Every structure is written in structure tokens, then in C-alpha cells.
């Protein structure tokens, strides 16, 4: 059975967070659209027989474009998850320590999962692997 989405109207500070999340989401969606168009255009040029003298740089550019598409898609997923947490009253709580994530961090990165302390600890652990 499919999950039915409920429409939630945000007010007050929740509306501020929702608008911040949607702005980032819209910006990333536009970047994805532009990058996809560029990658498709490049692929279509190759199919039409347009020759390039810098095949390696085209390949690198395509690889970077695909990586950017993947990263932006991952962030959009984080944003959608954050909107769900906002609707459920669970937004802005660190997923590790359970403490509130400070507002300046949420405004800078509205889809943040961790407070600065826990995020730093995660990054340190990844660096030491």
C-alpha cells in the first residue's frame, strides 16, 4: 500500500526553515537541469560526428558533470528527508547526540543531520580510516 503524503503548512520558524530548504532544493534542481542539458548536448555532438581535439578533457568534463549530478541528487534527497523531519517535528535535532542543531548551522546548511561537534567527529573518523 502506497504511503499517502499529507500537505503540511509551516508557520513561524518552521516556515523560515522550509523556505531555506526549498531555496537550496530549487537551486540544485536548476544546476542539475543545466548540467544534464550540457552533458546531453555533448553526447549528441559526439553522435553527430562533431570531432574534438581534446577527447580526454571531454571525458573528464563528463565525469565531473556526472559526479556533480550525483552529489546534487544526494543533497536533494537529504533536503526531502529534512522536510519530512520538519513536518514530523524532528527537524534540527542532531542525529548523533540528540541535541538541537544551532540555528546558524541550519541556516547555512538547512539539511544538516549533525551539530558541528558531531559532524567534526565524523569527519575526523573518516580522515583516520
PDB file of C-alpha atoms in Angstrom:
ATOM      1  CA  UNK A   1       0.000   0.000   0.000  1.00  0.00           C
ATOM      2  CA  UNK A   2       1.454   3.378  -1.024  1.00  0.00           C
ATOM      3  CA  UNK A   3       2.112   5.994   1.607  1.00  0.00           C
ATOM      4  CA  UNK A   4      -0.162   8.999   1.245  1.00  0.00           C
ATOM      5  CA  UNK A   5       1.607  12.331   1.539  1.00  0.00           C
ATOM      6  CA  UNK A   6      -0.015  14.875   3.789  1.00  0.00           C
ATOM      7  CA  UNK A   7       0.129  18.543   2.989  1.00  0.00           C
ATOM      8  CA  UNK A   8       1.670  20.471   5.861  1.00  0.00           C
ATOM      9  CA  UNK A   9       1.538  24.220   6.186  1.00  0.00           C
ATOM     10  CA  UNK A  10       4.525  25.581   8.013  1.00  0.00           C
ATOM     11  CA  UNK A  11       4.409  28.710  10.142  1.00  0.00           C
ATOM     12  CA  UNK A  12       6.860  30.784  12.146  1.00  0.00           C
ATOM     13  CA  UNK A  13      10.435  29.493  12.315  1.00  0.00           C
ATOM     14  CA  UNK A  14       9.405  26.237  10.599  1.00  0.00           C
ATOM     15  CA  UNK A  15       8.348  28.292   7.573  1.00  0.00           C
ATOM     16  CA  UNK A  16      11.752  30.020   7.573  1.00  0.00           C
ATOM     17  CA  UNK A  17      13.481  26.617   7.587  1.00  0.00           C
ATOM     18  CA  UNK A  18      11.122  25.258   4.919  1.00  0.00           C
ATOM     19  CA  UNK A  19      11.821  28.255   2.663  1.00  0.00           C
ATOM     20  CA  UNK A  20      15.586  27.817   3.175  1.00  0.00           C
ATOM     21  CA  UNK A  21      15.310  24.125   2.293  1.00  0.00           C
ATOM     22  CA  UNK A  22      13.223  24.855  -0.806  1.00  0.00           C
ATOM     23  CA  UNK A  23      15.608  27.569  -1.996  1.00  0.00           C
ATOM     24  CA  UNK A  24      18.559  25.174  -1.856  1.00  0.00           C
ATOM     25  CA  UNK A  25      16.447  22.434  -3.464  1.00  0.00           C
ATOM     26  CA  UNK A  26      15.348  24.726  -6.310  1.00  0.00           C
ATOM     27  CA  UNK A  27      18.909  25.973  -6.879  1.00  0.00           C
ATOM     28  CA  UNK A  28      20.222  22.406  -7.034  1.00  0.00           C
ATOM     29  CA  UNK A  29      17.403  21.320  -9.337  1.00  0.00           C
ATOM     30  CA  UNK A  30      18.319  24.136 -11.723  1.00  0.00           C
ATOM     31  CA  UNK A  31      22.009  23.148 -11.593  1.00  0.00           C
ATOM     32  CA  UNK A  32      21.014  19.549 -12.363  1.00  0.00           C
ATOM     33  CA  UNK A  33      18.895  20.698 -15.315  1.00  0.00           C
ATOM     34  CA  UNK A  34      21.686  22.833 -16.774  1.00  0.00           C
ATOM     35  CA  UNK A  35      24.351  20.160 -16.249  1.00  0.00           C
ATOM     36  CA  UNK A  36      22.111  17.455 -17.737  1.00  0.00           C
ATOM     37  CA  UNK A  37      21.452  19.619 -20.774  1.00  0.00           C
ATOM     38  CA  UNK A  38      25.191  20.224 -21.217  1.00  0.00           C
ATOM     39  CA  UNK A  39      26.024  16.525 -20.869  1.00  0.00           C
ATOM     40  CA  UNK A  40      23.293  15.555 -23.322  1.00  0.00           C
ATOM     41  CA  UNK A  41      24.424  18.233 -25.764  1.00  0.00           C
ATOM     42  CA  UNK A  42      28.000  16.954 -25.564  1.00  0.00           C
ATOM     43  CA  UNK A  43      26.821  13.365 -26.095  1.00  0.00           C
ATOM     44  CA  UNK A  44      24.662  14.413 -29.038  1.00  0.00           C
ATOM     45  CA  UNK A  45      27.609  16.280 -30.576  1.00  0.00           C
ATOM     46  CA  UNK A  46      29.694  13.127 -30.384  1.00  0.00           C
ATOM     47  CA  UNK A  47      26.904  11.117 -32.022  1.00  0.00           C
ATOM     48  CA  UNK A  48      26.639  13.664 -34.854  1.00  0.00           C
ATOM     49  CA  UNK A  49      30.313  13.186 -35.534  1.00  0.00           C
ATOM     50  CA  UNK A  50      31.497  16.505 -34.191  1.00  0.00           C
ATOM     51  CA  UNK A  51      35.163  15.977 -33.579  1.00  0.00           C
ATOM     52  CA  UNK A  52      37.040  17.340 -30.660  1.00  0.00           C
ATOM     53  CA  UNK A  53      40.767  17.575 -30.292  1.00  0.00           C
ATOM     54  CA  UNK A  54      40.597  17.245 -26.534  1.00  0.00           C
ATOM     55  CA  UNK A  55      38.805  13.918 -26.092  1.00  0.00           C
ATOM     56  CA  UNK A  56      40.399  13.359 -22.703  1.00  0.00           C
ATOM     57  CA  UNK A  57      39.209  16.723 -21.410  1.00  0.00           C
ATOM     58  CA  UNK A  58      35.697  15.986 -22.713  1.00  0.00           C
ATOM     59  CA  UNK A  59      35.755  12.684 -20.861  1.00  0.00           C
ATOM     60  CA  UNK A  60      36.959  14.406 -17.697  1.00  0.00           C
ATOM     61  CA  UNK A  61      34.308  17.088 -18.052  1.00  0.00           C
ATOM     62  CA  UNK A  62      31.615  14.444 -18.500  1.00  0.00           C
ATOM     63  CA  UNK A  63      32.887  12.550 -15.466  1.00  0.00           C
ATOM     64  CA  UNK A  64      32.873  15.725 -13.366  1.00  0.00           C
ATOM     65  CA  UNK A  65      29.378  16.552 -14.599  1.00  0.00           C
ATOM     66  CA  UNK A  66      28.090  13.106 -13.671  1.00  0.00           C
ATOM     67  CA  UNK A  67      29.719  13.383 -10.250  1.00  0.00           C
ATOM     68  CA  UNK A  68      28.065  16.765  -9.708  1.00  0.00           C
ATOM     69  CA  UNK A  69      24.687  15.337 -10.759  1.00  0.00           C
ATOM     70  CA  UNK A  70      25.109  12.501  -8.255  1.00  0.00           C
ATOM     71  CA  UNK A  71      26.164  14.811  -5.413  1.00  0.00           C
ATOM     72  CA  UNK A  72      23.337  17.257  -6.092  1.00  0.00           C
ATOM     73  CA  UNK A  73      20.846  14.390  -6.277  1.00  0.00           C
ATOM     74  CA  UNK A  74      22.091  13.125  -2.918  1.00  0.00           C
ATOM     75  CA  UNK A  75      21.644  16.582  -1.391  1.00  0.00           C
ATOM     76  CA  UNK A  76      18.106  16.817  -2.778  1.00  0.00           C
ATOM     77  CA  UNK A  77      17.365  13.512  -1.036  1.00  0.00           C
ATOM     78  CA  UNK A  78      18.753  14.987   2.211  1.00  0.00           C
ATOM     79  CA  UNK A  79      16.550  18.049   1.704  1.00  0.00           C
ATOM     80  CA  UNK A  80      13.446  15.919   1.136  1.00  0.00           C
ATOM     81  CA  UNK A  81      14.279  13.969   4.306  1.00  0.00           C
ATOM     82  CA  UNK A  82      14.750  17.256   6.199  1.00  0.00           C
ATOM     83  CA  UNK A  83      11.339  18.499   5.024  1.00  0.00           C
ATOM     84  CA  UNK A  84       9.816  15.258   6.304  1.00  0.00           C
ATOM     85  CA  UNK A  85      11.556  15.740   9.677  1.00  0.00           C
ATOM     86  CA  UNK A  86      10.290  19.328   9.753  1.00  0.00           C
ATOM     87  CA  UNK A  87       6.727  18.111   9.148  1.00  0.00           C
ATOM     88  CA  UNK A  88       7.140  15.496  11.904  1.00  0.00           C
ATOM     89  CA  UNK A  89       8.592  17.940  14.437  1.00  0.00           C
ATOM     90  CA  UNK A  90      12.005  16.230  14.363  1.00  0.00           C
ATOM     91  CA  UNK A  91      13.894  18.870  12.376  1.00  0.00           C
ATOM     92  CA  UNK A  92      17.035  20.473  13.743  1.00  0.00           C
ATOM     93  CA  UNK A  93      17.969  17.665  16.119  1.00  0.00           C
ATOM     94  CA  UNK A  94      21.437  16.125  15.770  1.00  0.00           C
ATOM     95  CA  UNK A  95      21.154  12.501  14.620  1.00  0.00           C
ATOM     96  CA  UNK A  96      24.074  11.529  16.886  1.00  0.00           C
ATOM     97  CA  UNK A  97      23.826  13.347  20.189  1.00  0.00           C
ATOM     98  CA  UNK A  98      20.149  14.338  20.068  1.00  0.00           C
ATOM     99  CA  UNK A  99      20.934  17.972  20.902  1.00  0.00           C
ATOM    100  CA  UNK A 100      19.442  20.858  18.904  1.00  0.00           C
ATOM    101  CA  UNK A 101      21.494  21.922  15.893  1.00  0.00           C
ATOM    102  CA  UNK A 102      22.265  25.643  16.272  1.00  0.00           C
ATOM    103  CA  UNK A 103      20.191  27.942  14.060  1.00  0.00           C
ATOM    104  CA  UNK A 104      23.210  29.480  12.258  1.00  0.00           C
ATOM    105  CA  UNK A 105      24.206  25.974  11.101  1.00  0.00           C
ATOM    106  CA  UNK A 106      20.661  25.218   9.953  1.00  0.00           C
ATOM    107  CA  UNK A 107      20.501  28.467   8.022  1.00  0.00           C
ATOM    108  CA  UNK A 108      23.878  27.779   6.378  1.00  0.00           C
ATOM    109  CA  UNK A 109      23.093  24.112   5.681  1.00  0.00           C
ATOM    110  CA  UNK A 110      19.376  23.600   6.241  1.00  0.00           C
ATOM    111  CA  UNK A 111      19.592  19.860   5.533  1.00  0.00           C
ATOM    112  CA  UNK A 112      22.272  19.276   8.203  1.00  0.00           C
ATOM    113  CA  UNK A 113      21.954  15.988  10.075  1.00  0.00           C
ATOM    114  CA  UNK A 114      24.548  16.707  12.752  1.00  0.00           C
ATOM    115  CA  UNK A 115      25.631  19.525  15.032  1.00  0.00           C
ATOM    116  CA  UNK A 116      29.110  20.929  14.370  1.00  0.00           C
ATOM    117  CA  UNK A 117      30.691  18.864  17.160  1.00  0.00           C
ATOM    118  CA  UNK A 118      29.313  15.543  15.870  1.00  0.00           C
ATOM    119  CA  UNK A 119      29.979  16.458  12.218  1.00  0.00           C
ATOM    120  CA  UNK A 120      33.597  17.267  13.101  1.00  0.00           C
ATOM    121  CA  UNK A 121      33.893  13.927  14.891  1.00  0.00           C
ATOM    122  CA  UNK A 122      32.538  12.111  11.806  1.00  0.00           C
ATOM    123  CA  UNK A 123      34.982  13.917   9.523  1.00  0.00           C
ATOM    124  CA  UNK A 124      37.885  13.090  11.834  1.00  0.00           C
ATOM    125  CA  UNK A 125      36.906   9.409  11.867  1.00  0.00           C
ATOM    126  CA  UNK A 126      36.716   9.385   8.044  1.00  0.00           C
ATOM    127  CA  UNK A 127      40.115  11.071   7.802  1.00  0.00           C
ATOM    128  CA  UNK A 128      41.702   8.479  10.104  1.00  0.00           C
ATOM    129  CA  UNK A 129      40.413   5.483   8.142  1.00  0.00           C
TER     130      UNK A 129
END
